[in-house]
Structures are given as C-alpha cells and as structure tokens.
Short mmCIF file of C-alpha atoms and ligand atoms in Angstrom, two decimals:
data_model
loop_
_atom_site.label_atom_id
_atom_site.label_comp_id
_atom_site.label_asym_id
_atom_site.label_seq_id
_atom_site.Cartn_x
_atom_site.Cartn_y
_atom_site.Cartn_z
CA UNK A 1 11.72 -27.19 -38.93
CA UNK A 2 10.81 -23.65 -40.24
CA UNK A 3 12.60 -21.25 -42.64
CA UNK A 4 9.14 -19.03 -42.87
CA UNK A 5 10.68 -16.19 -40.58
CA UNK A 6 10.03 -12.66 -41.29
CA UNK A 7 13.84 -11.84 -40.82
CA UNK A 8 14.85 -15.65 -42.85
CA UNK A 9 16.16 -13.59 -45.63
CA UNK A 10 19.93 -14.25 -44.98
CA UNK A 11 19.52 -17.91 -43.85
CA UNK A 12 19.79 -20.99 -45.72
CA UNK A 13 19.11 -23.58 -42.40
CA UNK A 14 16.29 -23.77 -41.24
CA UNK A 15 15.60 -23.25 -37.18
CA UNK A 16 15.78 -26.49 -35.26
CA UNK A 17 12.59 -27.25 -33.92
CA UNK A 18 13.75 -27.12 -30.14
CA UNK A 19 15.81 -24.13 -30.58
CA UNK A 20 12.92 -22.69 -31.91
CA UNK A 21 11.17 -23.13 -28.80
CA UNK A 22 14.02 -22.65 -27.14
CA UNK A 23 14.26 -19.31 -28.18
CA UNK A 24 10.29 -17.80 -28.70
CA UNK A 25 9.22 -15.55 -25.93
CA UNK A 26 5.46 -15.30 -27.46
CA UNK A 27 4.30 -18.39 -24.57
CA UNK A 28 4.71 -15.59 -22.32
CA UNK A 29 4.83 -12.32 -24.22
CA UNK A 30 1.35 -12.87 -25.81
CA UNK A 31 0.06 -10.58 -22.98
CA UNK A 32 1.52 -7.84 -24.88
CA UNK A 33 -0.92 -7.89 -27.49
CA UNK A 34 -2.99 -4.55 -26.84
CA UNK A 35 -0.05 -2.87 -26.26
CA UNK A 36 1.38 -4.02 -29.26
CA UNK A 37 -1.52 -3.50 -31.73
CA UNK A 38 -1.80 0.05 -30.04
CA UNK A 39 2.10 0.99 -30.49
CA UNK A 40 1.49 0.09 -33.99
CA UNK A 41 -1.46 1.86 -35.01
CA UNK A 42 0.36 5.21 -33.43
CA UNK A 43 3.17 4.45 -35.40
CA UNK A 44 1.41 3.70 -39.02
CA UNK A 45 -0.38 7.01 -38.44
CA UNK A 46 2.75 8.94 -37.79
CA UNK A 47 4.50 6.81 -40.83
CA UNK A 48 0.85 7.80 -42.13
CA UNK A 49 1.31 11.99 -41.61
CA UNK A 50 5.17 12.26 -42.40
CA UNK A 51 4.81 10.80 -46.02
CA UNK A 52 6.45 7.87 -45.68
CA UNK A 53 3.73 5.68 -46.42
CA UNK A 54 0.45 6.21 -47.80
CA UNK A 55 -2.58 7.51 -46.15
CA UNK A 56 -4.10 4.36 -47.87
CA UNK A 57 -1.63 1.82 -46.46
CA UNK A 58 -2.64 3.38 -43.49
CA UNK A 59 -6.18 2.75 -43.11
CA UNK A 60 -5.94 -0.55 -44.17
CA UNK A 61 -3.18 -1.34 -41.58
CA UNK A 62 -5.30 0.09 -38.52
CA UNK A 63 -8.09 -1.49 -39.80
CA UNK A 64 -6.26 -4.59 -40.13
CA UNK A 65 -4.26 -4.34 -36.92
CA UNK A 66 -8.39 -4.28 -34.95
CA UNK A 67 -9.34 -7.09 -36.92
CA UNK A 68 -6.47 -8.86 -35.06
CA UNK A 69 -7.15 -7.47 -31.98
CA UNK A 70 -10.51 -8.74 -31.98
CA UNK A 71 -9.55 -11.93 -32.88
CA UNK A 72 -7.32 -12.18 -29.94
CA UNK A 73 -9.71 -11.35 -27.43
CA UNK A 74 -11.93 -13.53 -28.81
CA UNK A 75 -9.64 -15.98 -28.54
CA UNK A 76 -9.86 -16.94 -32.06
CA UNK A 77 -5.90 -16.22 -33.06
CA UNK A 78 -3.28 -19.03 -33.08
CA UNK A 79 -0.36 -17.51 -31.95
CA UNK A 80 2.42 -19.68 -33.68
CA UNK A 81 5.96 -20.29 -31.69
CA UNK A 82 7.61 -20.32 -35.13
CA UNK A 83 7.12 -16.52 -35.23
CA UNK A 84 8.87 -16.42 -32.17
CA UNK A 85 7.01 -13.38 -30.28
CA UNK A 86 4.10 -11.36 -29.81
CA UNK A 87 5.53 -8.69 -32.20
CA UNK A 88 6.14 -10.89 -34.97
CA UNK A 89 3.03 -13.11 -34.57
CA UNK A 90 0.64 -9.73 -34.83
CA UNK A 91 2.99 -8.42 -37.94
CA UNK A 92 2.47 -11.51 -40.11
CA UNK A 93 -0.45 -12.16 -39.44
CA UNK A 94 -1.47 -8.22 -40.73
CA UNK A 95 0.54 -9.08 -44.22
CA UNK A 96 -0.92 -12.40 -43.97
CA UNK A 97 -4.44 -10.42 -44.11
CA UNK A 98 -3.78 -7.45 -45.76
CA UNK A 99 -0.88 -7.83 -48.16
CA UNK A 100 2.06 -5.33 -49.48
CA UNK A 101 0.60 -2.59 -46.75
CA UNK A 102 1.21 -5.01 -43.87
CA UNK A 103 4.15 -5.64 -44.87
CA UNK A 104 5.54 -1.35 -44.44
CA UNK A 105 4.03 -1.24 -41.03
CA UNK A 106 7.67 -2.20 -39.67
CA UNK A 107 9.46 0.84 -41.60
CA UNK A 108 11.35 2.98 -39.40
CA UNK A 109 11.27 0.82 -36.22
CA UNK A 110 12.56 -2.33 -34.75
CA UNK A 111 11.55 -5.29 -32.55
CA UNK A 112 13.94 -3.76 -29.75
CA UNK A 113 12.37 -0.42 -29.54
CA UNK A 114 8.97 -1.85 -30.27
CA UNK A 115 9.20 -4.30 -27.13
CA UNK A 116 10.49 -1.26 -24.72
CA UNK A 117 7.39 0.53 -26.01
CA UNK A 118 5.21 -2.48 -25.16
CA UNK A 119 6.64 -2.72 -21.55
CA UNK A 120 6.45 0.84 -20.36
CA UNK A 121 2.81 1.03 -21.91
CA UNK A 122 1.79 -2.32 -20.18
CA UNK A 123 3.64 -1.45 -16.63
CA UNK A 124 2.15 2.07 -16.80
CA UNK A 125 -1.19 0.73 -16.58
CA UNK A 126 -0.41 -2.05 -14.14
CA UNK A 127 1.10 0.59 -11.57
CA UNK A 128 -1.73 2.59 -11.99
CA UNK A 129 -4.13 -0.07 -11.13
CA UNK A 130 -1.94 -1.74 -8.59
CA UNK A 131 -2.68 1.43 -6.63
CA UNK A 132 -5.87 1.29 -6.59
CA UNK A 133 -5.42 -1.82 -4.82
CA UNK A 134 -3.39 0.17 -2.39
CA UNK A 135 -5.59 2.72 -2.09
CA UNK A 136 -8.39 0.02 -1.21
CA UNK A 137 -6.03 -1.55 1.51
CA UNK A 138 -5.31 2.22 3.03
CA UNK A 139 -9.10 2.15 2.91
CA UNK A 140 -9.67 -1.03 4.82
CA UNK A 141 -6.89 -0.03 7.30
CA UNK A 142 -8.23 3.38 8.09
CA UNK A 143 -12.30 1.49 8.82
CA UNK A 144 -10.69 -0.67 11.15
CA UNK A 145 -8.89 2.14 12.82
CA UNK A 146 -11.55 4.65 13.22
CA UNK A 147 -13.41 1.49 14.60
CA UNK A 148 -10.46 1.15 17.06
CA UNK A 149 -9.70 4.02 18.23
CA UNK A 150 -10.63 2.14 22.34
CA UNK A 151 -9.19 -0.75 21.45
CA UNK A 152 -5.92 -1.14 23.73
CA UNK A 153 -3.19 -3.73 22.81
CA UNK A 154 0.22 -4.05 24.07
CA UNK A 155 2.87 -2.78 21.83
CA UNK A 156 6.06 -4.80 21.19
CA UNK A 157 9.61 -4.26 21.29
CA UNK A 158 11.56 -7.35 20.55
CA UNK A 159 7.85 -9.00 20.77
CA UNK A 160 8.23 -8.55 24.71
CA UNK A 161 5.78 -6.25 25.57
CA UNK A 162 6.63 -2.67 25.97
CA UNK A 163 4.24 -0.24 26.48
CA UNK A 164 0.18 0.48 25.30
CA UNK A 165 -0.48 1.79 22.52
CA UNK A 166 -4.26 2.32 20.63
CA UNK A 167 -4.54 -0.77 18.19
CA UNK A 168 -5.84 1.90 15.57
CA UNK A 169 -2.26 3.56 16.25
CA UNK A 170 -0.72 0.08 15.47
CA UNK A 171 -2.90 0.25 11.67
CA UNK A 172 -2.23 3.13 11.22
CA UNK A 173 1.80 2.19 11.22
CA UNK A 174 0.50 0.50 7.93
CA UNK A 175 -1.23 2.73 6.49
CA UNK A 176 2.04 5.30 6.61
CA UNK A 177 4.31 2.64 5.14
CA UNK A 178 1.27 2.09 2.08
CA UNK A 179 1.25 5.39 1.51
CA UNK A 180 4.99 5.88 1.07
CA UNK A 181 5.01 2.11 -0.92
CA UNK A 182 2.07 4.25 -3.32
CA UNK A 183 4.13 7.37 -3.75
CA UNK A 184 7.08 5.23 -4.83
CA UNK A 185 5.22 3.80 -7.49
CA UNK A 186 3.80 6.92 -7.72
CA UNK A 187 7.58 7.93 -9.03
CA UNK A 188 8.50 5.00 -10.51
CA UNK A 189 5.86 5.54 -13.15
CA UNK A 190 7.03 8.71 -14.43
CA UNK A 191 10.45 7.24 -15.78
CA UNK A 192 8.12 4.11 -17.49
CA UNK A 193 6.32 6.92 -18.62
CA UNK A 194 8.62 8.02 -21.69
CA UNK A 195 8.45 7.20 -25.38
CA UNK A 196 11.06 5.11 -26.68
CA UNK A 197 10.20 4.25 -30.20
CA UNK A 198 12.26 5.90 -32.87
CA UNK A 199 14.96 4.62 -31.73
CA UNK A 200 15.04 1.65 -34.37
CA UNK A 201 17.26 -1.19 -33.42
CA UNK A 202 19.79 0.68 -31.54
CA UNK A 203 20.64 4.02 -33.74
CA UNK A 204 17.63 6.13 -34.67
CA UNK A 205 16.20 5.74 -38.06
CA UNK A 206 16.69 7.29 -41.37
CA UNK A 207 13.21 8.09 -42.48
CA UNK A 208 12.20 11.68 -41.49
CA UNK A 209 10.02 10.50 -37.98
CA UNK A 210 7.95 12.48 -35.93
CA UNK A 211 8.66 10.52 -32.67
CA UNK A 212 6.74 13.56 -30.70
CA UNK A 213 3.65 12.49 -32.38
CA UNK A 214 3.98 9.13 -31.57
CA UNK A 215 4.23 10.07 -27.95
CA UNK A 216 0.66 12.48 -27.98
CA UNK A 217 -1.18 9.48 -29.64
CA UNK A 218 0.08 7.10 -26.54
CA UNK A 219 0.00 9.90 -23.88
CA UNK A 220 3.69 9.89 -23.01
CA UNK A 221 4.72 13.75 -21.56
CA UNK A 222 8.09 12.77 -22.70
CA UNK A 223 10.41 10.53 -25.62
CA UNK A 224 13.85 9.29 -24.46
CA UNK A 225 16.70 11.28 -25.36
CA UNK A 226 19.23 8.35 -26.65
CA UNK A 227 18.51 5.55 -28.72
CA UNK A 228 20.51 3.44 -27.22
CA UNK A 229 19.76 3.92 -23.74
CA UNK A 230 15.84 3.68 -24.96
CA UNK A 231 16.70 -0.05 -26.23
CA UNK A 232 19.58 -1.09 -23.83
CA UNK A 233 17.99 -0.27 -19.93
CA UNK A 234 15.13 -1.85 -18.23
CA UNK A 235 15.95 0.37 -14.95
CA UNK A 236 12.14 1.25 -15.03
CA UNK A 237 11.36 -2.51 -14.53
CA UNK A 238 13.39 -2.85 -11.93
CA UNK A 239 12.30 0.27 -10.12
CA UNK A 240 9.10 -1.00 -10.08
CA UNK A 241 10.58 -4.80 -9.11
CA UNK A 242 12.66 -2.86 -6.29
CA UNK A 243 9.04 -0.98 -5.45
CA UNK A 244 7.34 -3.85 -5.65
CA UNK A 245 9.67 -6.01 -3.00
CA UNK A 246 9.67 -3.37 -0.64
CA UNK A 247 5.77 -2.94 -0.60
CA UNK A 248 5.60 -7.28 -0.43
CA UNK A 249 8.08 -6.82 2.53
CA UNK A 250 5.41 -4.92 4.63
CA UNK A 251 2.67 -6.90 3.37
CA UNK A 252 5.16 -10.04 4.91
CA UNK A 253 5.60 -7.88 8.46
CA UNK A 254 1.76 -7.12 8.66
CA UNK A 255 0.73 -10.74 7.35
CA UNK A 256 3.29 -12.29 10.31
CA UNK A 257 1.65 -9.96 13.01
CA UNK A 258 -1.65 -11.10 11.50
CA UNK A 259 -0.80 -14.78 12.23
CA UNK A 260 1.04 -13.84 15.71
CA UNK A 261 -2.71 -12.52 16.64
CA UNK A 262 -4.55 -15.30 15.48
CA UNK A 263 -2.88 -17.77 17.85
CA UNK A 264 -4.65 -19.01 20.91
CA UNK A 265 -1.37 -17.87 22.96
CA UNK A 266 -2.73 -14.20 21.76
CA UNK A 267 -6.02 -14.31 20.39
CA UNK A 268 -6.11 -11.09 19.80
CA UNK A 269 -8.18 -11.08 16.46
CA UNK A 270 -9.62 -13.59 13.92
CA UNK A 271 -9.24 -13.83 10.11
CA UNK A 272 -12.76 -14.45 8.90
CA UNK A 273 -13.33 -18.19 7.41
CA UNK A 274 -12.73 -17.25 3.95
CA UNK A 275 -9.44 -16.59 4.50
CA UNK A 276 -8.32 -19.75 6.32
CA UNK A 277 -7.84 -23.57 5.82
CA UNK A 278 -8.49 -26.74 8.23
CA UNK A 279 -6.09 -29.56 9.10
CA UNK A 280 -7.14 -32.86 7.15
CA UNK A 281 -5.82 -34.53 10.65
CA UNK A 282 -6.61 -32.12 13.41
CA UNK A 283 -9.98 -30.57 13.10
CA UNK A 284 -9.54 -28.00 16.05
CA UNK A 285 -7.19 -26.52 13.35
CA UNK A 286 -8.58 -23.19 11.50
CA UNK A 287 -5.23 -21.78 9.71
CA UNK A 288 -4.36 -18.23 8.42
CA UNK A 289 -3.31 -19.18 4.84
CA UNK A 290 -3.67 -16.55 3.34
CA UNK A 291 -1.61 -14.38 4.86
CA UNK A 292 1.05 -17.26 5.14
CA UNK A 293 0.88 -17.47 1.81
CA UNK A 294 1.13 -13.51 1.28
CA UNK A 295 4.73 -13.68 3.42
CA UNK A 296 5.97 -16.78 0.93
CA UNK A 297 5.06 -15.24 -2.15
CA UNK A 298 7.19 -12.16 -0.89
CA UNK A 299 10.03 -14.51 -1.30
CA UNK A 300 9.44 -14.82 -5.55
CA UNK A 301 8.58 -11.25 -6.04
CA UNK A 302 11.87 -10.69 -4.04
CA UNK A 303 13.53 -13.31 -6.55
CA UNK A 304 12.04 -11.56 -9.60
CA UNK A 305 14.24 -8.65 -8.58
CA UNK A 306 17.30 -10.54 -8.03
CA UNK A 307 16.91 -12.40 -11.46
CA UNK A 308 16.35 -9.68 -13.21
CA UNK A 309 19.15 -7.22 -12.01
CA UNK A 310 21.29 -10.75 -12.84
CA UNK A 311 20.30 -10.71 -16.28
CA UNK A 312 20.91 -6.91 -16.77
CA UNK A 313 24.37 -7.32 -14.95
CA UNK A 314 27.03 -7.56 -17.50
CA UNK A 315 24.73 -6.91 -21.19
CA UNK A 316 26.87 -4.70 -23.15
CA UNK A 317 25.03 -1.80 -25.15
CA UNK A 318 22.64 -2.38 -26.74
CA UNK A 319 19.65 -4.85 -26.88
CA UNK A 320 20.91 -8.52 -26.03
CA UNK A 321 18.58 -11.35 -26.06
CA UNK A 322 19.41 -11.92 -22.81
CA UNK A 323 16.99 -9.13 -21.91
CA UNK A 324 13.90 -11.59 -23.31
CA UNK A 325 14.04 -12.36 -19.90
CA UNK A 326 12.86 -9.33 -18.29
CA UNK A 327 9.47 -9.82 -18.79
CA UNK A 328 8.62 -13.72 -16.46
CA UNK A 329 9.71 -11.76 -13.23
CA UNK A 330 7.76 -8.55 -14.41
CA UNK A 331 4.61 -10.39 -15.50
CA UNK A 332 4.71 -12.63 -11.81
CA UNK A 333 5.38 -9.82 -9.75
CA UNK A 334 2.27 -7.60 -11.08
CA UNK A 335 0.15 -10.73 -10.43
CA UNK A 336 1.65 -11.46 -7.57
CA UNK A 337 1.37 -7.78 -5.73
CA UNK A 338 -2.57 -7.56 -7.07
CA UNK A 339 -3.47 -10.28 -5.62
CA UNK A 340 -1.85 -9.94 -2.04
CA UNK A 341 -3.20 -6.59 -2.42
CA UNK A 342 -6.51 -7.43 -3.01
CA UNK A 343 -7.11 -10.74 -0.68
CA UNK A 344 -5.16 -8.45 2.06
CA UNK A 345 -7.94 -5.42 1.73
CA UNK A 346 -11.17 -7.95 2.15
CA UNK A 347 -9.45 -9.89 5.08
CA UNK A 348 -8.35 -6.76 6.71
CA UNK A 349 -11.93 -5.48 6.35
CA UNK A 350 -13.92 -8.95 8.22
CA UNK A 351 -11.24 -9.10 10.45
CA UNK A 352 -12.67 -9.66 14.05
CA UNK A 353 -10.89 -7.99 16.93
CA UNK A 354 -10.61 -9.34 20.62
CA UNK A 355 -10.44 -6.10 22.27
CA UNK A 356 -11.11 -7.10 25.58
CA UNK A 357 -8.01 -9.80 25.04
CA UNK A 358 -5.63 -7.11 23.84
CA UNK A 359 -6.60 -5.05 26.65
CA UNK A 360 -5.59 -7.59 29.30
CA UNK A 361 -2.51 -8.24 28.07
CA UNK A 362 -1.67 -4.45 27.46
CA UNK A 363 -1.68 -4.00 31.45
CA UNK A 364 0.23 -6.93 31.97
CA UNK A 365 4.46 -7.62 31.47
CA UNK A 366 4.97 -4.39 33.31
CA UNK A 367 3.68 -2.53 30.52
CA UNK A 368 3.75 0.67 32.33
CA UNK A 369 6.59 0.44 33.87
CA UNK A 370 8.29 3.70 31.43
CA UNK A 371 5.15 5.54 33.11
CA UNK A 372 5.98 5.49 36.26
CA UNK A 373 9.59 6.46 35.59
CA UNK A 374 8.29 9.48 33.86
CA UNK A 375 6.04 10.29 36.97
CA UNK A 376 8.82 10.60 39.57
CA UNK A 377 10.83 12.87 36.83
CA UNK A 378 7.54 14.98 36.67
CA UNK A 379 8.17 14.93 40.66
CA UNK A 380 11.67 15.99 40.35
CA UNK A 381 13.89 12.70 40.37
CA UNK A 382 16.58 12.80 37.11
CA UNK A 383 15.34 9.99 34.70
CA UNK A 384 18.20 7.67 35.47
CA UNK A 385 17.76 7.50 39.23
CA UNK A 386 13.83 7.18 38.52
CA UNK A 387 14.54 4.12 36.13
CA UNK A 388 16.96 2.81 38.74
CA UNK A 389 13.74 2.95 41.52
CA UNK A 390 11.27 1.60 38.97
CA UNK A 391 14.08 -1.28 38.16
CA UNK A 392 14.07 -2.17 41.96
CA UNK A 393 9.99 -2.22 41.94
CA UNK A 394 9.52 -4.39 39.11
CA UNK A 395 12.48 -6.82 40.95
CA UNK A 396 10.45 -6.45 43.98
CA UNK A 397 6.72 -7.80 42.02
CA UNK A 398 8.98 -10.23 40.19
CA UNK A 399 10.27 -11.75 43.61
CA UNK A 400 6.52 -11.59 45.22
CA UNK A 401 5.20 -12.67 41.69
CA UNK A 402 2.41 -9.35 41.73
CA UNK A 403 1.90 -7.20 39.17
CA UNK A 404 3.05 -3.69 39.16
CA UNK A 405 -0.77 -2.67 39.49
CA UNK A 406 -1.04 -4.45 42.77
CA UNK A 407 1.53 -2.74 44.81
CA UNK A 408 0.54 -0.52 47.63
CA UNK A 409 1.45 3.06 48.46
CA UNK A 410 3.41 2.06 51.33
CA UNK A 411 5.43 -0.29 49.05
CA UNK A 412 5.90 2.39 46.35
CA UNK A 413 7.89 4.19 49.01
CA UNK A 414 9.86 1.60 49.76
CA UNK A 415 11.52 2.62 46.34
CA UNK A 416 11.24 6.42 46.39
CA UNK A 417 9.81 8.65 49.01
CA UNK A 418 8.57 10.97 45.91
CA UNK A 419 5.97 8.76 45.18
CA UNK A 420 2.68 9.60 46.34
CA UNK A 421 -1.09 8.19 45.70
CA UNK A 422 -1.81 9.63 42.53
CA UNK A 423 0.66 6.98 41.50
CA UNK A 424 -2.25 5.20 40.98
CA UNK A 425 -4.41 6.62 38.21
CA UNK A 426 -0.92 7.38 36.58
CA UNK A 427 -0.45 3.88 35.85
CA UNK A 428 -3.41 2.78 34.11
CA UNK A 429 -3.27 2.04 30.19
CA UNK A 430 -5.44 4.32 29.68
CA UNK A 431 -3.52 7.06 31.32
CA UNK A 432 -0.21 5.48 29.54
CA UNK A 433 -2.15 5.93 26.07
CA UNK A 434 -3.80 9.51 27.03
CA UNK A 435 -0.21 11.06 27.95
CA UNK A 436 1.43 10.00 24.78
CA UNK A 437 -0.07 13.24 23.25
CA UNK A 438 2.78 14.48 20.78
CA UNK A 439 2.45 14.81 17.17
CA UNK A 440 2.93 11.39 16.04
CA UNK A 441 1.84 9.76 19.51
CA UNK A 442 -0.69 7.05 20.28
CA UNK A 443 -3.09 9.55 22.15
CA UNK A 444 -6.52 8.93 21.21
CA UNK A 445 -6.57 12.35 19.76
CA UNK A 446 -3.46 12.23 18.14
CA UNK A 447 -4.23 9.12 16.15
CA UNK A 448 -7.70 10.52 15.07
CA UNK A 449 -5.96 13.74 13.63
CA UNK A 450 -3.19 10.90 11.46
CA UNK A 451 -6.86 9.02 10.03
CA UNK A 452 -8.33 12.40 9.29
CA UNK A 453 -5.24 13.58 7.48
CA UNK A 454 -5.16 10.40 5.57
CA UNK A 455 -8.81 10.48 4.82
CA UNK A 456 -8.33 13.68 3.55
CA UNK A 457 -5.38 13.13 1.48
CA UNK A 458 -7.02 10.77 -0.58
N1 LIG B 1 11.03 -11.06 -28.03
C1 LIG B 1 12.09 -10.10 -27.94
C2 LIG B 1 12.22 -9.66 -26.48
O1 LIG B 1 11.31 -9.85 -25.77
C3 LIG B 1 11.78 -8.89 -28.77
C4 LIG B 1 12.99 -8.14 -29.19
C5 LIG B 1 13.77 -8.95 -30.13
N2 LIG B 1 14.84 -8.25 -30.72
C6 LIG B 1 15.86 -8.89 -31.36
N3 LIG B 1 16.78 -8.14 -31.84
N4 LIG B 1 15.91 -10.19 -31.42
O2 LIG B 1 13.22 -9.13 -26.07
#
C-alpha cells in the first residue's frame, strides 16, 4: 500500500498493492528514459528563457536530470512500480535529489504530452536505424546479384515452373520491394517527426511557452497544430506498425523461398551453418531456422498492429489510459524488425548457390515453351494459333515422355510448317533469358542496369 504519489493530493486511500501493479507501465516504459531526461532538459531551458522559472532552477534541474541519467545507464537507479512510470520515476527522483527546483520542472506540461514526446523521439531514432538495417540487406542482395548475374533458375508461377529468368533478376525482386518498404518508413518518419509538447494534458497551457524552442533544442522541423490531437492519436505508431508488417510480410515471402531452396527436392542453395539447427532424432537433418523463425515472428509484428489499432478503436478525445498500451506492440515490433533485418543481411551474404542445380531445372517443365510461341509469331502465325501448335507439341513430349529440347525438326513440323531449324538455338535458356531485353526484363543487361541504378541510388 502507497499514498506517496506525486498526483496523491486529492486521495485519502491508498493504491492497492495489485492495482498498483496493475496499473504501472514503468516494467516496460523504462526504455524511455533518454528520451525522457532529454524532453525535460529542453523543456526546463525553455521554462528557463521565458521567465517562468529561474535560470537557477534551471541549472540545477539539468544538472540533476544527468545525474539521473547516469545512474540509469549505470544501472544504479531503482525504478519503483509505486511511481507508476518512467516519467514519474525520473521526476521524483530529481525533487528527491534536488529539492523545491525539481519539483517546477513539471510546470506547463503534462504526463500525456510528455509521453507523446517520448514516443515520437524514441521511434524517430528507431526508424532511422532500422534502415540502416535495410540498407545493409539491399546491400547483401545486390553482392549476391552482381555475383549472379549467370546463374539461371526457373521462375515460378503458381510454383510450377514457368519460364527462366537470371537468379540475380529473382534478388533483385527484393531489393525493389526493400527499397519501397525504406521509403515508407522513409515517410512515416516525418509525421513522428513533430513536436507535441505544449499541449499540457489536453488544452494548451497557461504559462506564456515557447513551444518553437522546444522543438529547435530536439530537432523537430515542425510542433503539432492541436493540443488535443497532439495527446489523443498514435496514427504515427501505427504507420510505422502498418510499415513495419508490410516490410515482415516480404521478409516472410523471401524467408519461405529461402526454405523452398534449401530442400533436397530443389537444392538450389544452402543457408550457411550458423543459420540452421539439427534434429535431436534424425541427424541427416540440417534445418533453416532462422528464416522459419523470421516468417513466425511476422505473425506478432502483424498482431502488434491489430492490437494496437484495437486499443485506439473507440478512445474518445483525449488521452485515455487505454493508450498505456501502445507502447508493448511498438517496443516488440522495433526488436522484432532489427533483428530479422539483421540475421536476414549475414545469411543472405554466406548463402551458397547451386547454380548448376537451378540451371537444370530451368530447362526442364517446358520452361520454354512461351519461347517458342513467340518464335512462330516472329514467323508470322497470330499468337493464339502459335500457342494452340505449341499446346499440341508439349501434348505430343508429354505422350512420348521427351522433353521439348529433344524433339526433332521433322517433328516440329508436324505442328506447324513455319517452323524451321533455327528453332533450335531459340529454345535454349539462355536465349529465353537474352530475349527478355525490355526495361524491367531479366536480360543479363537489363538486370545489370536495375543493380547499377540501385548502387547508385544509395
Ligand atoms: N504511463 C502513461 C502512458 O504510458 C503516461 C501518461 C499518463 N497520463 C495520465 N493522464 N495518466 O500512457
């Protein structure tokens, strides 16, 4: 039981010891603490400049409010649950140190705009390093396909093989859909990035502010423009919730290709040791847990969007407690997007790749079957009636079990009189892969012009 509260003034029962618990958000909110301890140095200098307190009250808050900060990262604090959050836990602590001057540190500004500021300065930073992880994954991508740039594999539609493609070209798929996932975050962070503090506990504030000041000390290009708006939303959060899910769900697409590969059915590549686990029972086993895990913990950072649009769903204006839970889903979807991230760039980079496997099985499931349509329209024949003729081939190897490859010239006329022996070199991958040359295609040249661009755009 505790009545010590920094807002107990208008209670005569103490908190019960569970709801206490019950109730505190510092367990998780703790990680706030630079953010925190910044927001309120910026805020007892403006309180410092406009008069409101003294320049005295000042210096000894900042200096107090280091001394803290120190003593968290040295792990020397005790952050108590009976002061409920990180907020409260820093703020008594300061009066606890420094008396009366402490104590006028919280003029002028609330818990509810003080914990928006601490969010949009801790998620600015976090999107800005998450990508760098993306940028190190783009990085890893583009090695592997300027490494690639032979390498043949079948591509899929349906996962029934369609028609070759370069395997760089198949990378580089990912490296287009990181670079979009980076330039939404890209965006996302310049609606985190606005000052909401000023904005008090849903109103404004009397005292005679100078929010703009506040904003140049933390580097925010803009304040919010309604008070509260600045203490009600956490759209930003879930931008970046909605940002992250979509950048896990092609993380989850490239770690289930990764896993296709790795079988022995396709053994087309293999994840380097690091990245995998045995069997405890069958010890030919070497399994691709990592990016297994990578495509179930898409599922929670999915989740952590869901929960926290739920929570936001009905909250009148303004701050609700509710929203205390906005920041579990936030704080596991950061750590759970860095760390794909970063395992996904080193495995990417020791990947091994089986090019003479992918190769095989690029020129087999009648692969180039689309090619040799497209070389009796070259010849004249209207694209349906040359599908029609290719149709009857590909019956034709079916029924005689041979491979498209294997027919003779004689047969290829059995099926149209336009074809001719150059049908031959027409049909090779290679030739496939070479005549794909449109912006955007998997010609060899074509592909190297996409890594060059994306080189060079970085
Ligand atoms: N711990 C609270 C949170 O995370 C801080 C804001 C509390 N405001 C209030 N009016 N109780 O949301």
């Amino acid at each position: 039981m505790s009545k010590d509260k920094l807002w107990g003034g208008r209670f005569t029962q103490p908190t019960d010891r569970f709801v206490e618990e019950f109730t505190a958000s510092i367990q998780f909110d703790k990680r706030l603490y630079h953010q925190d301890i910044r927001g309120s140095i910026a805020h007892a200098r403006m309180l410092g400049k406009q008069g409101i307190i003294s320049l005295d009250d000042v210096e000894n808050i900042v200096h107090g409010l280091q001394q803290i900060l120190h003593q968290i990262e040295a792990g020397s604090f005790d952050f108590s649950i009976s002061l409920e959050d990180i907020h409260m836990n820093i703020e008594a602590r300061l009066s606890a140190a420094i008396g009366e001057a402490g104590k006028r540190l919280h003029t002028g500004r609330s818990r509810n705009d003080q914990v928006a500021l601490d969010i949009r300065l801790y998620l600015r930073d976090e999107i800005i390093d998450i990508c760098t992880y993306i940028d190190l994954l783009i990085d890893a991508l583009l090695t592997q396909a300027e490494n690639n740039l032979d390498t043949i594999m079948p591509g899929f539609t349906h996962l029934q093989t369609a028609q070759p493609i370069l395997f760089a070209h198949h990378l580089m798929a990912y490296v287009e859909m990181f670079k979009r996932d980076r330039a939404r975050l890209d965006d996302c962070l310049k609606r985190v990035n606005v000052m909401p503090l000023g904005s008090g506990a849903l109103a404004g504030t009397t005292f005679p502010i100078d929010r703009e000041y506040v904003a140049e000390q933390l580097d925010f290009p803009l304040i919010t423009r309604n008070s509260l708006d600045a203490v009600s939303d956490r759209d930003f959060s879930l931008e970046f919730l909605a940002d992250a899910s979509i950048l896990m769900m092609h993380l989850s697409r490239f770690s289930e290709e990764l896993i296709i590969w790795s079988t022995s059915a396709f053994r087309f590549i293999e994840l380097s040791d690091s990245f995998c686990t045995g069997s405890s029972i069958m010890p030919q086993k070497k399994n691709p847990d990592v990016p297994e895990l990578v495509r179930g913990k898409t599922g929670r950072v999915y989740g952590n969007l869901i929960a926290l649009l739920t929570v936001m769903k009905s909250l009148p204006l303004a701050y609700n407690k509710d929203m205390q839970e906005d920041k579990e889903p936030l704080f596991d979807t950061i750590d759970t997007v860095k760390g794909s991230l970063k395992v996904f760039a080193d495995m990417i980079k020791d990947m091994k790749v089986y090019d003479d496997n992918m190769r095989q099985a690029a020129g087999e499931g009648f692969s180039t079957a689309t090619d040799v349509a497209d070389y009796l329209v070259r010849k004249g024949l209207p694209f349906r009636d040359a599908h029609e003729a290719v149709g009857n081939a590909v019956k034709y190897c079916v029924e005689n079990e041979m491979d498209i490859t294997e027919l003779s010239l004689a047969e290829w006329q059995l099926f149209s009189p336009y074809f001719d022996s150059d049908i031959f070199e027409a049909i090779t991958v290679d030739a496939c892969i070479h005549a794909r040359n449109v912006p955007g295609g998997t010609a060899r040249e074509r592909v190297w012009d996409e890594i060059v661009r994306s080189r060079e755009a970085k």
